[in-house]
């Protein structure tokens, strides 16, 4: 216990001295993209934390981490939250592909990719879904043909989040069309800065375009960058999805996110739009919904902490689906509640009748609809929970 206390004292002192004022509280967070200019304090914070190995605290030192134990990691997160310090680095590099490489990558892949990921040198996109292969991902048609020491890739991916600002993409592609569909797939690391990769933004109802269609027209990747080896992409891809879902759930300590969930700001956000009587919210229905929302939020945070403490591996298994789904539904309920109490001020899109925060609340409400789609739909998560967590039988009718 004394060693952990010493670690806390040293960590607190270092953070107090080295966390810039501009990296505390809400603001810009680096996710590795070389196409997005970082604010000075955000850049300084990234460099200092990367130098300490604290952008990926649990990773081995040889790959840019600090090899912190789970208890030390928990202390670091607590001390970061104590001073309001933002995450120095997030994204699919440190949270998705990095942990997957640590577990399933070759030694040469780890040495080539992980140190740069830990320093935030390049943003990563996720090349999974296709127009004809979403939930049935194994039906993908993007092809990667081995030509000597490289792959030639052709095909189309869709819903590739942030691809317009990414430098690299991990792609599930068919590398052996003669094998059964789950066995002829590889997960390949691809540099997006080449003529063979083109990105077309997809405009959403919220007005933003975070998703994209990504086209591969004779794109090139190194043969050595098939993670887990040739035709083993289905196994690797499923493991990566567990890291993705545990990141959404706030329990992935293999990257930079686990345990950082903050308390609720909903009471103060709705406060200006509701009337009070005797110190209580006047509307009993809104009061009951807010109480339920706050209770569920507290339960969600406690569940996150319990799952992190119970993990036997660097990332949880199928339980990540349960925590991810409950977190998504809770977030959506919060936005529904906020717009309910805002009344007509909750339908603002533009114009002088609405404050910027009100317009943003409306657009946030629309964006949150994607939470039960991204990272695996609500229906997929429920199926995983039923089969893999609860052990329920498969009730799909069989033909005789």
Short mmCIF file of C-alpha atoms in Angstrom, two decimals:
data_model
loop_
_atom_site.label_atom_id
_atom_site.label_comp_id
_atom_site.label_asym_id
_atom_site.label_seq_id
_atom_site.Cartn_x
_atom_site.Cartn_y
_atom_site.Cartn_z
CA UNK A 1 0.00 0.00 0.00
CA UNK A 2 2.88 2.38 0.75
CA UNK A 3 4.27 1.90 -2.76
CA UNK A 4 0.90 2.85 -4.22
CA UNK A 5 0.72 5.88 -1.93
CA UNK A 6 4.19 6.92 -3.09
CA UNK A 7 3.09 6.51 -6.70
CA UNK A 8 0.04 8.70 -6.06
CA UNK A 9 2.17 11.42 -4.49
CA UNK A 10 4.68 11.41 -7.33
CA UNK A 11 1.92 11.34 -9.93
CA UNK A 12 0.03 14.22 -8.31
CA UNK A 13 3.13 16.37 -8.14
CA UNK A 14 4.14 15.65 -11.75
CA UNK A 15 0.67 16.32 -13.13
CA UNK A 16 0.34 19.55 -11.19
CA UNK A 17 3.62 20.79 -12.63
CA UNK A 18 3.30 19.48 -16.18
CA UNK A 19 -0.38 19.69 -17.16
CA UNK A 20 -0.80 23.01 -19.01
CA UNK A 21 -3.77 25.23 -18.07
CA UNK A 22 -5.12 24.87 -21.61
CA UNK A 23 -5.33 21.07 -21.21
CA UNK A 24 -7.69 21.25 -18.23
CA UNK A 25 -11.46 21.27 -18.53
CA UNK A 26 -13.43 20.92 -21.76
CA UNK A 27 -11.49 21.45 -24.97
CA UNK A 28 -9.57 19.87 -27.80
CA UNK A 29 -8.31 16.30 -27.43
CA UNK A 30 -5.65 14.85 -29.74
CA UNK A 31 -6.53 11.63 -31.54
CA UNK A 32 -3.47 11.35 -33.74
CA UNK A 33 -4.62 12.97 -36.97
CA UNK A 34 -1.81 14.72 -38.82
CA UNK A 35 -4.45 16.71 -40.69
CA UNK A 36 -5.81 18.54 -37.64
CA UNK A 37 -3.73 21.33 -36.10
CA UNK A 38 -3.44 21.04 -32.33
CA UNK A 39 -3.68 23.99 -29.99
CA UNK A 40 -0.34 24.77 -28.28
CA UNK A 41 -1.32 23.42 -24.85
CA UNK A 42 -2.94 20.32 -26.38
CA UNK A 43 0.26 19.59 -28.30
CA UNK A 44 2.45 20.21 -25.22
CA UNK A 45 0.24 17.97 -23.08
CA UNK A 46 0.43 15.17 -25.66
CA UNK A 47 4.21 15.41 -25.89
CA UNK A 48 4.73 15.44 -22.12
CA UNK A 49 2.39 12.53 -21.46
CA UNK A 50 3.82 10.51 -24.35
CA UNK A 51 7.31 11.09 -22.97
CA UNK A 52 6.12 9.69 -19.66
CA UNK A 53 4.43 6.70 -21.30
CA UNK A 54 1.04 7.83 -20.01
CA UNK A 55 -0.81 8.11 -23.31
CA UNK A 56 -1.01 4.29 -23.14
CA UNK A 57 -0.18 3.69 -19.48
CA UNK A 58 -0.54 -0.11 -19.39
CA UNK A 59 1.44 -0.83 -22.57
CA UNK A 60 5.02 -2.20 -22.39
CA UNK A 61 7.73 0.47 -22.28
CA UNK A 62 9.32 -0.77 -25.50
CA UNK A 63 6.13 0.23 -27.34
CA UNK A 64 5.68 3.63 -25.75
CA UNK A 65 3.82 2.74 -22.55
CA UNK A 66 4.65 2.83 -18.84
CA UNK A 67 3.72 -0.76 -17.82
CA UNK A 68 1.45 0.50 -15.03
CA UNK A 69 -0.39 -2.08 -12.96
CA UNK A 70 -4.18 -1.91 -12.76
CA UNK A 71 -3.94 -0.22 -9.35
CA UNK A 72 -1.44 2.32 -10.65
CA UNK A 73 -3.61 2.93 -13.71
CA UNK A 74 -6.60 3.61 -11.44
CA UNK A 75 -4.56 6.08 -9.40
CA UNK A 76 -3.42 7.88 -12.56
CA UNK A 77 -7.02 8.22 -13.78
CA UNK A 78 -8.13 9.53 -10.38
CA UNK A 79 -5.37 12.13 -10.31
CA UNK A 80 -6.10 13.25 -13.87
CA UNK A 81 -9.77 13.69 -12.97
CA UNK A 82 -8.86 15.51 -9.75
CA UNK A 83 -7.27 18.41 -11.66
CA UNK A 84 -9.70 18.24 -14.59
CA UNK A 85 -6.99 17.16 -17.03
CA UNK A 86 -8.18 16.05 -20.44
CA UNK A 87 -7.17 12.76 -22.02
CA UNK A 88 -3.85 13.49 -23.77
CA UNK A 89 -4.57 11.09 -26.63
CA UNK A 90 -7.60 9.10 -27.75
CA UNK A 91 -8.86 7.51 -30.97
CA UNK A 92 -8.83 4.22 -32.80
CA UNK A 93 -5.05 4.03 -32.72
CA UNK A 94 -4.60 3.75 -28.95
CA UNK A 95 -7.99 2.18 -28.25
CA UNK A 96 -8.72 -0.26 -31.12
CA UNK A 97 -5.84 -1.28 -33.35
CA UNK A 98 -3.07 -0.70 -30.80
CA UNK A 99 -4.42 -3.17 -28.20
CA UNK A 100 -5.21 -5.62 -31.01
CA UNK A 101 -1.60 -5.48 -32.24
CA UNK A 102 -0.33 -5.94 -28.69
CA UNK A 103 -2.34 -9.15 -28.40
CA UNK A 104 -2.32 -10.60 -31.92
CA UNK A 105 0.30 -8.72 -33.95
CA UNK A 106 3.71 -10.02 -34.97
CA UNK A 107 6.86 -8.66 -33.35
CA UNK A 108 7.69 -6.70 -36.50
CA UNK A 109 4.18 -5.19 -36.60
CA UNK A 110 4.40 -4.14 -32.96
CA UNK A 111 7.80 -2.54 -33.45
CA UNK A 112 6.70 -0.77 -36.63
CA UNK A 113 3.34 0.61 -35.51
CA UNK A 114 2.94 0.82 -31.73
CA UNK A 115 5.53 3.48 -30.75
CA UNK A 116 4.09 5.89 -33.32
CA UNK A 117 0.54 5.17 -32.18
CA UNK A 118 1.55 5.90 -28.57
CA UNK A 119 3.00 9.27 -29.64
CA UNK A 120 -0.12 10.18 -31.60
CA UNK A 121 1.60 10.08 -34.97
CA UNK A 122 -1.34 9.41 -37.28
CA UNK A 123 -5.10 9.04 -36.96
CA UNK A 124 -6.77 5.70 -37.74
CA UNK A 125 -10.01 4.86 -39.54
CA UNK A 126 -11.94 1.61 -39.39
CA UNK A 127 -12.64 -0.17 -42.69
CA UNK A 128 -15.29 -2.74 -41.79
CA UNK A 129 -18.83 -2.04 -43.06
CA UNK A 130 -19.72 -2.07 -46.75
CA UNK A 131 -22.92 -1.17 -48.62
CA UNK A 132 -23.81 -4.88 -48.78
CA UNK A 133 -22.10 -6.05 -45.60
CA UNK A 134 -23.11 -4.37 -42.36
CA UNK A 135 -24.45 -6.70 -39.68
CA UNK A 136 -23.48 -9.65 -41.89
CA UNK A 137 -19.90 -8.43 -42.08
CA UNK A 138 -18.51 -11.74 -43.34
CA UNK A 139 -20.28 -11.09 -46.65
CA UNK A 140 -17.84 -8.29 -47.46
CA UNK A 141 -16.61 -8.01 -51.03
CA UNK A 142 -13.54 -5.75 -50.77
CA UNK A 143 -10.66 -7.77 -52.26
CA UNK A 144 -6.99 -7.80 -51.37
CA UNK A 145 -4.82 -9.74 -53.82
CA UNK A 146 -1.32 -10.72 -52.77
CA UNK A 147 1.20 -9.57 -55.38
CA UNK A 148 4.71 -10.41 -54.26
CA UNK A 149 5.43 -8.47 -51.07
CA UNK A 150 2.32 -6.32 -51.21
CA UNK A 151 -1.48 -6.42 -51.36
CA UNK A 152 -3.48 -4.75 -54.12
CA UNK A 153 -6.82 -3.67 -52.62
CA UNK A 154 -10.06 -2.87 -54.43
CA UNK A 155 -13.48 -2.26 -52.97
CA UNK A 156 -15.66 0.14 -51.02
CA UNK A 157 -16.23 0.73 -47.33
CA UNK A 158 -18.95 2.88 -45.81
CA UNK A 159 -19.61 4.60 -42.46
CA UNK A 160 -15.84 5.01 -42.01
CA UNK A 161 -15.87 7.54 -39.18
CA UNK A 162 -13.46 10.49 -39.48
CA UNK A 163 -11.82 9.02 -42.58
CA UNK A 164 -11.50 12.50 -44.10
CA UNK A 165 -8.99 13.35 -41.34
CA UNK A 166 -7.27 9.97 -40.98
CA UNK A 167 -3.80 8.89 -42.04
CA UNK A 168 -4.20 5.11 -41.76
CA UNK A 169 -7.01 2.59 -41.92
CA UNK A 170 -7.32 -1.05 -40.82
CA UNK A 171 -9.31 -2.90 -43.48
CA UNK A 172 -11.15 -6.20 -43.46
CA UNK A 173 -10.74 -7.60 -46.98
CA UNK A 174 -11.30 -10.91 -48.71
CA UNK A 175 -7.96 -12.54 -49.46
CA UNK A 176 -9.15 -16.03 -50.45
CA UNK A 177 -12.52 -16.19 -52.24
CA UNK A 178 -12.32 -19.99 -52.46
CA UNK A 179 -12.56 -20.50 -48.71
CA UNK A 180 -15.76 -20.32 -46.62
CA UNK A 181 -16.62 -16.66 -46.13
CA UNK A 182 -15.43 -16.43 -42.50
CA UNK A 183 -12.09 -18.10 -43.30
CA UNK A 184 -10.93 -16.13 -46.34
CA UNK A 185 -10.67 -12.68 -44.71
CA UNK A 186 -7.61 -10.72 -43.56
CA UNK A 187 -7.28 -7.54 -41.50
CA UNK A 188 -4.75 -5.31 -43.26
CA UNK A 189 -3.12 -2.02 -42.21
CA UNK A 190 -3.23 0.56 -45.01
CA UNK A 191 -1.64 3.99 -45.46
CA UNK A 192 -4.39 6.35 -46.65
CA UNK A 193 -1.95 8.88 -48.10
CA UNK A 194 -1.84 7.29 -51.56
CA UNK A 195 -3.71 7.79 -54.84
CA UNK A 196 -5.55 4.48 -54.48
CA UNK A 197 -7.56 5.63 -51.44
CA UNK A 198 -10.39 8.15 -51.89
CA UNK A 199 -12.77 9.48 -49.24
CA UNK A 200 -16.27 10.86 -49.86
CA UNK A 201 -18.05 12.44 -46.83
CA UNK A 202 -21.63 11.40 -46.05
CA UNK A 203 -23.81 14.26 -44.79
CA UNK A 204 -26.08 13.35 -41.87
CA UNK A 205 -29.38 14.77 -40.65
CA UNK A 206 -27.49 16.53 -37.82
CA UNK A 207 -25.71 18.63 -40.44
CA UNK A 208 -22.32 17.08 -39.75
CA UNK A 209 -20.36 14.68 -41.94
CA UNK A 210 -18.32 12.48 -39.57
CA UNK A 211 -19.00 9.36 -41.64
CA UNK A 212 -17.58 8.64 -45.07
CA UNK A 213 -17.50 6.31 -48.01
CA UNK A 214 -13.93 5.11 -48.59
CA UNK A 215 -12.95 3.75 -52.01
CA UNK A 216 -9.97 1.51 -52.73
CA UNK A 217 -8.81 1.48 -56.34
CA UNK A 218 -5.59 -0.53 -56.62
CA UNK A 219 -4.54 0.69 -53.18
CA UNK A 220 -1.31 -0.85 -51.89
CA UNK A 221 -0.39 -2.31 -48.50
CA UNK A 222 2.60 -4.32 -47.34
CA UNK A 223 2.16 -8.09 -47.20
CA UNK A 224 3.61 -8.08 -43.67
CA UNK A 225 0.75 -5.87 -42.46
CA UNK A 226 -1.93 -8.57 -42.37
CA UNK A 227 -2.53 -8.69 -38.60
CA UNK A 228 -2.61 -12.23 -37.25
CA UNK A 229 -1.46 -13.60 -40.59
CA UNK A 230 -3.15 -14.25 -43.90
CA UNK A 231 -6.83 -15.31 -43.81
CA UNK A 232 -7.10 -14.93 -40.04
CA UNK A 233 -8.93 -11.60 -40.21
CA UNK A 234 -12.24 -12.81 -38.83
CA UNK A 235 -10.68 -13.81 -35.51
CA UNK A 236 -8.60 -10.62 -35.35
CA UNK A 237 -11.51 -8.44 -36.44
CA UNK A 238 -13.83 -9.82 -33.76
CA UNK A 239 -11.23 -9.19 -31.07
CA UNK A 240 -10.81 -5.63 -32.26
CA UNK A 241 -14.57 -5.16 -31.97
CA UNK A 242 -14.34 -6.13 -28.30
CA UNK A 243 -11.78 -3.38 -27.79
CA UNK A 244 -14.05 -0.97 -29.66
CA UNK A 245 -17.10 -1.83 -27.57
CA UNK A 246 -15.19 -1.71 -24.31
CA UNK A 247 -13.92 1.74 -25.32
CA UNK A 248 -17.49 2.91 -25.96
CA UNK A 249 -18.34 1.44 -22.56
CA UNK A 250 -15.48 3.29 -20.82
CA UNK A 251 -13.78 0.11 -19.61
CA UNK A 252 -10.87 -0.37 -22.02
CA UNK A 253 -7.73 0.09 -19.95
CA UNK A 254 -5.61 -1.19 -22.85
CA UNK A 255 -5.92 2.28 -24.38
CA UNK A 256 -6.58 5.67 -22.87
CA UNK A 257 -10.25 5.70 -21.91
CA UNK A 258 -11.05 3.28 -19.12
CA UNK A 259 -12.44 4.78 -15.93
CA UNK A 260 -12.58 8.38 -17.13
CA UNK A 261 -16.37 8.75 -17.12
CA UNK A 262 -17.34 11.97 -15.35
CA UNK A 263 -20.36 12.66 -13.18
CA UNK A 264 -23.62 13.98 -14.57
CA UNK A 265 -24.18 17.61 -15.53
CA UNK A 266 -27.83 17.05 -16.38
CA UNK A 267 -29.36 18.82 -13.33
CA UNK A 268 -27.56 22.06 -14.12
CA UNK A 269 -28.25 21.76 -17.87
CA UNK A 270 -32.00 21.45 -17.40
CA UNK A 271 -32.13 23.89 -14.47
CA UNK A 272 -32.69 27.00 -16.57
CA UNK A 273 -35.66 25.49 -18.40
CA UNK A 274 -37.72 24.16 -15.47
CA UNK A 275 -39.76 25.87 -12.79
CA UNK A 276 -39.37 25.05 -9.11
CA UNK A 277 -41.69 24.88 -6.14
CA UNK A 278 -40.42 24.64 -2.59
CA UNK A 279 -36.92 23.93 -3.90
CA UNK A 280 -38.11 20.99 -6.01
CA UNK A 281 -38.79 20.70 -9.71
CA UNK A 282 -42.44 21.62 -10.14
CA UNK A 283 -43.23 19.00 -12.78
CA UNK A 284 -43.41 15.58 -11.04
CA UNK A 285 -42.89 13.65 -14.30
CA UNK A 286 -39.70 15.56 -15.11
CA UNK A 287 -38.57 15.17 -11.50
CA UNK A 288 -39.08 11.41 -11.63
CA UNK A 289 -37.28 11.11 -14.97
CA UNK A 290 -34.33 13.14 -13.71
CA UNK A 291 -34.06 11.07 -10.53
CA UNK A 292 -34.17 7.85 -12.55
CA UNK A 293 -31.59 9.21 -14.98
CA UNK A 294 -29.20 10.16 -12.17
CA UNK A 295 -29.65 6.78 -10.46
CA UNK A 296 -28.96 4.93 -13.70
CA UNK A 297 -25.89 7.09 -14.30
CA UNK A 298 -24.50 6.27 -10.87
CA UNK A 299 -25.17 2.56 -11.47
CA UNK A 300 -23.43 2.77 -14.86
CA UNK A 301 -20.30 4.33 -13.34
CA UNK A 302 -20.21 1.72 -10.57
CA UNK A 303 -20.60 -1.06 -13.13
CA UNK A 304 -17.74 0.35 -15.19
CA UNK A 305 -15.52 0.37 -12.11
CA UNK A 306 -16.50 -3.18 -11.16
CA UNK A 307 -15.85 -4.53 -14.66
CA UNK A 308 -12.43 -2.86 -14.78
CA UNK A 309 -11.50 -4.36 -11.40
CA UNK A 310 -12.76 -7.82 -12.39
CA UNK A 311 -11.00 -8.00 -15.75
CA UNK A 312 -8.59 -10.90 -16.09
CA UNK A 313 -7.27 -9.69 -19.46
CA UNK A 314 -6.27 -6.32 -20.85
CA UNK A 315 -9.75 -5.85 -22.27
CA UNK A 316 -13.06 -7.39 -21.25
CA UNK A 317 -14.81 -9.99 -23.32
CA UNK A 318 -18.47 -10.23 -24.13
CA UNK A 319 -19.52 -8.24 -21.04
CA UNK A 320 -18.34 -5.16 -22.91
CA UNK A 321 -21.49 -5.42 -25.03
CA UNK A 322 -23.70 -5.06 -21.96
CA UNK A 323 -21.86 -2.04 -20.57
CA UNK A 324 -21.64 -0.43 -24.01
CA UNK A 325 -25.38 -0.86 -24.64
CA UNK A 326 -26.54 0.43 -21.25
CA UNK A 327 -24.22 3.41 -21.59
CA UNK A 328 -25.59 4.25 -25.04
CA UNK A 329 -29.21 3.99 -23.92
CA UNK A 330 -28.48 6.11 -20.86
CA UNK A 331 -26.85 8.83 -22.95
CA UNK A 332 -29.79 8.88 -25.34
CA UNK A 333 -32.24 9.17 -22.46
CA UNK A 334 -30.33 12.18 -21.16
CA UNK A 335 -30.66 14.00 -24.46
CA UNK A 336 -34.36 13.11 -24.70
CA UNK A 337 -34.89 14.52 -21.21
CA UNK A 338 -33.01 17.71 -22.00
CA UNK A 339 -34.99 18.41 -25.16
CA UNK A 340 -38.25 17.68 -23.35
CA UNK A 341 -37.63 20.37 -20.74
CA UNK A 342 -36.32 22.82 -23.36
CA UNK A 343 -39.69 22.82 -25.12
CA UNK A 344 -39.68 24.95 -28.26
CA UNK A 345 -36.09 25.99 -27.53
CA UNK A 346 -35.15 22.36 -28.15
CA UNK A 347 -36.03 22.44 -31.84
CA UNK A 348 -33.57 25.16 -32.86
CA UNK A 349 -31.47 24.74 -35.94
CA UNK A 350 -30.33 28.26 -36.75
CA UNK A 351 -31.36 31.90 -36.37
CA UNK A 352 -31.36 34.53 -33.67
CA UNK A 353 -34.20 32.98 -31.67
CA UNK A 354 -31.89 30.25 -30.37
CA UNK A 355 -28.69 30.47 -28.38
CA UNK A 356 -25.65 28.54 -29.67
CA UNK A 357 -25.94 26.07 -26.79
CA UNK A 358 -29.57 25.39 -27.72
CA UNK A 359 -28.74 24.75 -31.36
CA UNK A 360 -25.93 22.45 -30.26
CA UNK A 361 -28.31 20.56 -27.94
CA UNK A 362 -30.64 19.85 -30.86
CA UNK A 363 -27.80 18.61 -33.05
CA UNK A 364 -26.35 16.57 -30.20
CA UNK A 365 -29.75 14.89 -29.77
CA UNK A 366 -29.65 13.86 -33.42
CA UNK A 367 -26.02 12.69 -33.22
CA UNK A 368 -26.76 10.53 -30.19
CA UNK A 369 -29.09 8.40 -32.30
CA UNK A 370 -25.95 6.80 -33.72
CA UNK A 371 -24.89 5.46 -30.31
CA UNK A 372 -27.06 2.37 -30.68
CA UNK A 373 -25.73 1.79 -34.21
CA UNK A 374 -22.00 2.55 -34.05
CA UNK A 375 -19.78 -0.21 -32.70
CA UNK A 376 -22.49 -2.81 -33.25
CA UNK A 377 -26.23 -2.14 -33.31
CA UNK A 378 -28.50 -2.48 -30.30
CA UNK A 379 -29.88 -5.70 -31.76
CA UNK A 380 -26.40 -7.20 -32.20
CA UNK A 381 -25.43 -6.31 -28.64
CA UNK A 382 -28.63 -7.88 -27.29
CA UNK A 383 -27.89 -11.08 -29.20
CA UNK A 384 -24.33 -11.18 -27.80
CA UNK A 385 -25.59 -10.58 -24.26
CA UNK A 386 -28.23 -13.31 -24.60
CA UNK A 387 -25.89 -15.93 -26.06
CA UNK A 388 -22.44 -15.13 -24.67
CA UNK A 389 -23.18 -13.49 -21.32
CA UNK A 390 -26.46 -15.09 -20.18
CA UNK A 391 -25.94 -18.39 -22.00
CA UNK A 392 -29.47 -18.46 -23.41
CA UNK A 393 -30.23 -20.98 -26.18
CA UNK A 394 -30.39 -19.97 -29.82
CA UNK A 395 -34.10 -19.89 -30.67
CA UNK A 396 -33.58 -19.39 -34.40
CA UNK A 397 -36.00 -21.81 -36.13
CA UNK A 398 -34.32 -24.69 -37.93
CA UNK A 399 -35.58 -26.36 -41.05
CA UNK A 400 -36.02 -30.13 -40.97
#
